[in-house]
Coordinates of C-alpha atoms in Angstrom, one line a residue:
M1 CA 280.9 13.3 -103.7
V2 CA 283.1 10.3 -103.5
A3 CA 282.5 8.8 -106.8
F4 CA 282.9 12.3 -108.1
M5 CA 286.4 12.7 -106.5
V6 CA 287.5 9.3 -107.8
K7 CA 286.4 10.6 -111.2
A8 CA 288.1 13.9 -111.0
I9 CA 291.4 12.2 -110.1
A10 CA 291.0 9.6 -112.5
P11 CA 293.0 6.6 -111.4
Q12 CA 294.8 4.1 -113.7
V13 CA 295.3 0.2 -113.6
G14 CA 298.5 -0.3 -112.1
E15 CA 298.5 2.8 -109.9
T16 CA 298.8 2.4 -106.1
I17 CA 295.8 4.0 -104.3
H18 CA 295.9 4.5 -100.5
D19 CA 293.2 5.6 -97.9
P20 CA 295.1 6.5 -94.6
A21 CA 291.9 7.1 -92.7
C22 CA 289.6 4.7 -94.6
G23 CA 286.6 4.3 -92.3
T24 CA 284.2 2.0 -94.1
A25 CA 286.2 2.2 -97.3
G26 CA 284.1 4.4 -99.5
F27 CA 286.8 5.9 -101.5
L28 CA 288.4 2.4 -102.0
V29 CA 285.5 0.6 -103.1
S30 CA 284.6 3.7 -105.6
A31 CA 288.3 3.8 -107.0
Y32 CA 287.9 -0.2 -107.3
K33 CA 284.6 -0.1 -109.2
Y34 CA 286.1 2.8 -111.4
L35 CA 289.0 0.8 -112.4
R36 CA 287.3 -2.6 -112.4
E37 CA 285.5 -0.9 -115.8
K38 CA 288.5 -0.3 -117.5
C39 CA 290.3 -3.2 -116.4
Q40 CA 291.6 -6.2 -118.9
P41 CA 291.5 -9.7 -117.9
K42 CA 295.2 -9.6 -117.9
D43 CA 295.5 -6.9 -115.2
W44 CA 293.0 -8.5 -112.7
K45 CA 295.5 -9.5 -110.3
I46 CA 297.2 -6.0 -110.5
L47 CA 293.9 -4.1 -109.8
Q48 CA 293.3 -6.5 -106.8
S49 CA 296.6 -5.7 -104.9
S50 CA 296.5 -1.7 -105.9
L51 CA 294.0 -1.0 -103.0
S52 CA 295.4 -0.1 -99.4
G53 CA 293.7 1.4 -96.5
I54 CA 294.5 2.3 -92.7
E55 CA 291.7 2.4 -90.0
A56 CA 292.4 2.8 -86.4
K57 CA 289.0 1.8 -84.9
S58 CA 288.0 -1.8 -85.1
L59 CA 284.6 -1.7 -86.3
P60 CA 284.9 0.7 -89.4
L61 CA 288.0 -2.0 -89.9
M62 CA 285.5 -4.8 -89.8
L63 CA 283.2 -2.8 -92.3
A64 CA 285.7 -1.8 -94.5
Q65 CA 287.1 -5.2 -95.2
M66 CA 283.5 -6.5 -95.7
N67 CA 282.7 -3.6 -98.0
L68 CA 285.8 -4.5 -99.9
L69 CA 284.9 -8.1 -100.1
L70 CA 281.3 -7.4 -100.9
N71 CA 282.4 -5.4 -103.8
G72 CA 284.8 -7.9 -105.5
V73 CA 288.2 -7.2 -103.8
E74 CA 289.2 -10.5 -103.3
Y75 CA 292.0 -9.8 -100.3
P76 CA 291.4 -6.3 -98.8
D77 CA 294.6 -4.6 -97.6
V78 CA 293.2 -2.6 -94.5
E79 CA 295.4 -2.0 -91.7
R80 CA 294.3 -1.4 -88.2
K81 CA 296.6 1.4 -86.9
N82 CA 296.6 5.1 -86.3
S83 CA 298.3 6.4 -89.7
L84 CA 299.9 9.5 -87.8
G85 CA 301.6 6.8 -85.2
T86 CA 304.7 6.3 -87.6
P87 CA 307.2 9.3 -87.7
I88 CA 306.9 10.8 -90.7
N89 CA 310.7 11.0 -91.5
Q90 CA 310.5 7.2 -91.5
I91 CA 308.1 7.1 -94.6
G92 CA 310.1 6.4 -97.4
V93 CA 309.9 5.8 -101.1
K94 CA 308.8 2.1 -100.4
D95 CA 305.6 3.7 -98.8
Q96 CA 304.8 6.0 -101.3
V97 CA 301.7 5.8 -103.4
D98 CA 300.4 7.3 -107.1
V99 CA 296.7 8.2 -105.4
I100 CA 295.5 9.1 -102.3
L101 CA 291.8 9.8 -101.8
T102 CA 290.7 10.5 -98.2
N103 CA 288.2 12.0 -95.7
P104 CA 290.2 12.3 -92.7
P105 CA 289.0 12.8 -89.2
F106 CA 289.2 16.5 -88.2
G107 CA 288.1 18.3 -85.2
G108 CA 289.8 16.5 -82.7
E109 CA 293.3 16.9 -81.4
E110 CA 295.9 14.1 -81.3
E111 CA 298.0 13.6 -78.0
A112 CA 301.6 14.4 -77.5
K113 CA 303.3 11.2 -78.3
I114 CA 301.7 11.6 -81.9
K115 CA 302.7 15.2 -82.5
D116 CA 306.0 14.2 -81.9
N117 CA 306.4 12.0 -85.1
F118 CA 306.4 15.4 -87.2
D119 CA 308.9 17.9 -87.7
P120 CA 309.0 20.4 -84.5
K121 CA 308.1 23.2 -86.7
M122 CA 305.3 21.6 -88.1
Q123 CA 303.6 20.2 -84.9
T124 CA 300.3 20.8 -84.2
A125 CA 297.3 18.9 -82.2
E126 CA 294.8 19.5 -85.2
T127 CA 294.0 16.1 -86.8
A128 CA 293.4 17.6 -90.1
L129 CA 296.8 19.2 -90.6
L130 CA 298.7 16.4 -89.5
F131 CA 297.0 14.4 -91.9
L132 CA 297.9 16.8 -94.6
Q133 CA 301.4 16.5 -93.6
L134 CA 301.1 12.6 -93.9
I135 CA 299.5 12.8 -97.3
M136 CA 302.3 15.1 -98.7
R137 CA 304.9 12.7 -97.4
L138 CA 303.1 9.7 -99.0
L139 CA 302.7 10.8 -102.3
K140 CA 305.3 9.8 -105.0
S141 CA 307.4 12.4 -106.4
Q142 CA 309.3 10.2 -109.1
P143 CA 309.0 9.4 -112.0
N144 CA 305.4 10.7 -111.8
P145 CA 304.1 13.0 -109.0
G146 CA 301.6 11.4 -107.1
R147 CA 298.0 13.1 -106.8
A148 CA 295.3 13.2 -104.0
R149 CA 291.9 14.4 -103.4
I150 CA 291.4 15.0 -99.7
V151 CA 288.0 16.1 -97.7
V152 CA 289.2 19.0 -95.0
P153 CA 287.3 21.4 -92.9
N154 CA 286.2 24.7 -94.4
G155 CA 289.3 27.3 -93.4
T156 CA 291.6 24.4 -92.9
L157 CA 294.3 26.4 -94.9
F158 CA 293.5 29.8 -93.9
G159 CA 295.1 30.0 -90.3
D160 CA 298.6 31.1 -89.4
G161 CA 301.1 29.1 -87.8
V162 CA 301.5 25.5 -89.2
S163 CA 298.2 26.1 -91.2
A164 CA 300.0 28.9 -93.3
K165 CA 303.3 26.8 -93.3
I166 CA 301.6 23.7 -94.8
K167 CA 299.3 25.7 -97.3
E168 CA 302.6 27.4 -98.5
K169 CA 304.0 23.8 -99.0
L170 CA 301.2 22.8 -100.9
L171 CA 301.3 25.8 -103.1
T172 CA 304.8 25.5 -103.9
E173 CA 305.2 21.8 -104.2
Y174 CA 302.0 20.1 -104.8
I175 CA 299.7 22.1 -106.6
L176 CA 300.3 21.7 -110.5

């Protein structure tokens, strides 16, 4: 599934690729392998610096860094923090990326201080819905719109309330 999602999104050398919940970096490794086959020697440094990830837990973070190193990424850019911990209105153009590939955690609930990082009309404790909002904010809009492939639980976008608002935003602003 991971390799299929990478192939479907078809990242290009020079695009920034990010996973805000990278776990052991499976998506980043797969994207790196996909791009390595298309990379010219002159683009090697660009490829090496185009991947980034965030992981909240220390063990998966160490495994992500090791996985990337063992697969040829010389300086893995994986940071330990909760991606949802930054107020969404503080994410600016400099933070935006071309491609997001991720399988964020779901089924859990975030604490109140995390929910406060989101628009009051879009607050929820549902982790998957918070990650969808984060991802929409992280995708570049200009000059070329960013693209994402995301694994979410079945039925995530079929609810009401915040779920319906996110679905509407996705359909009107992000689905091409």
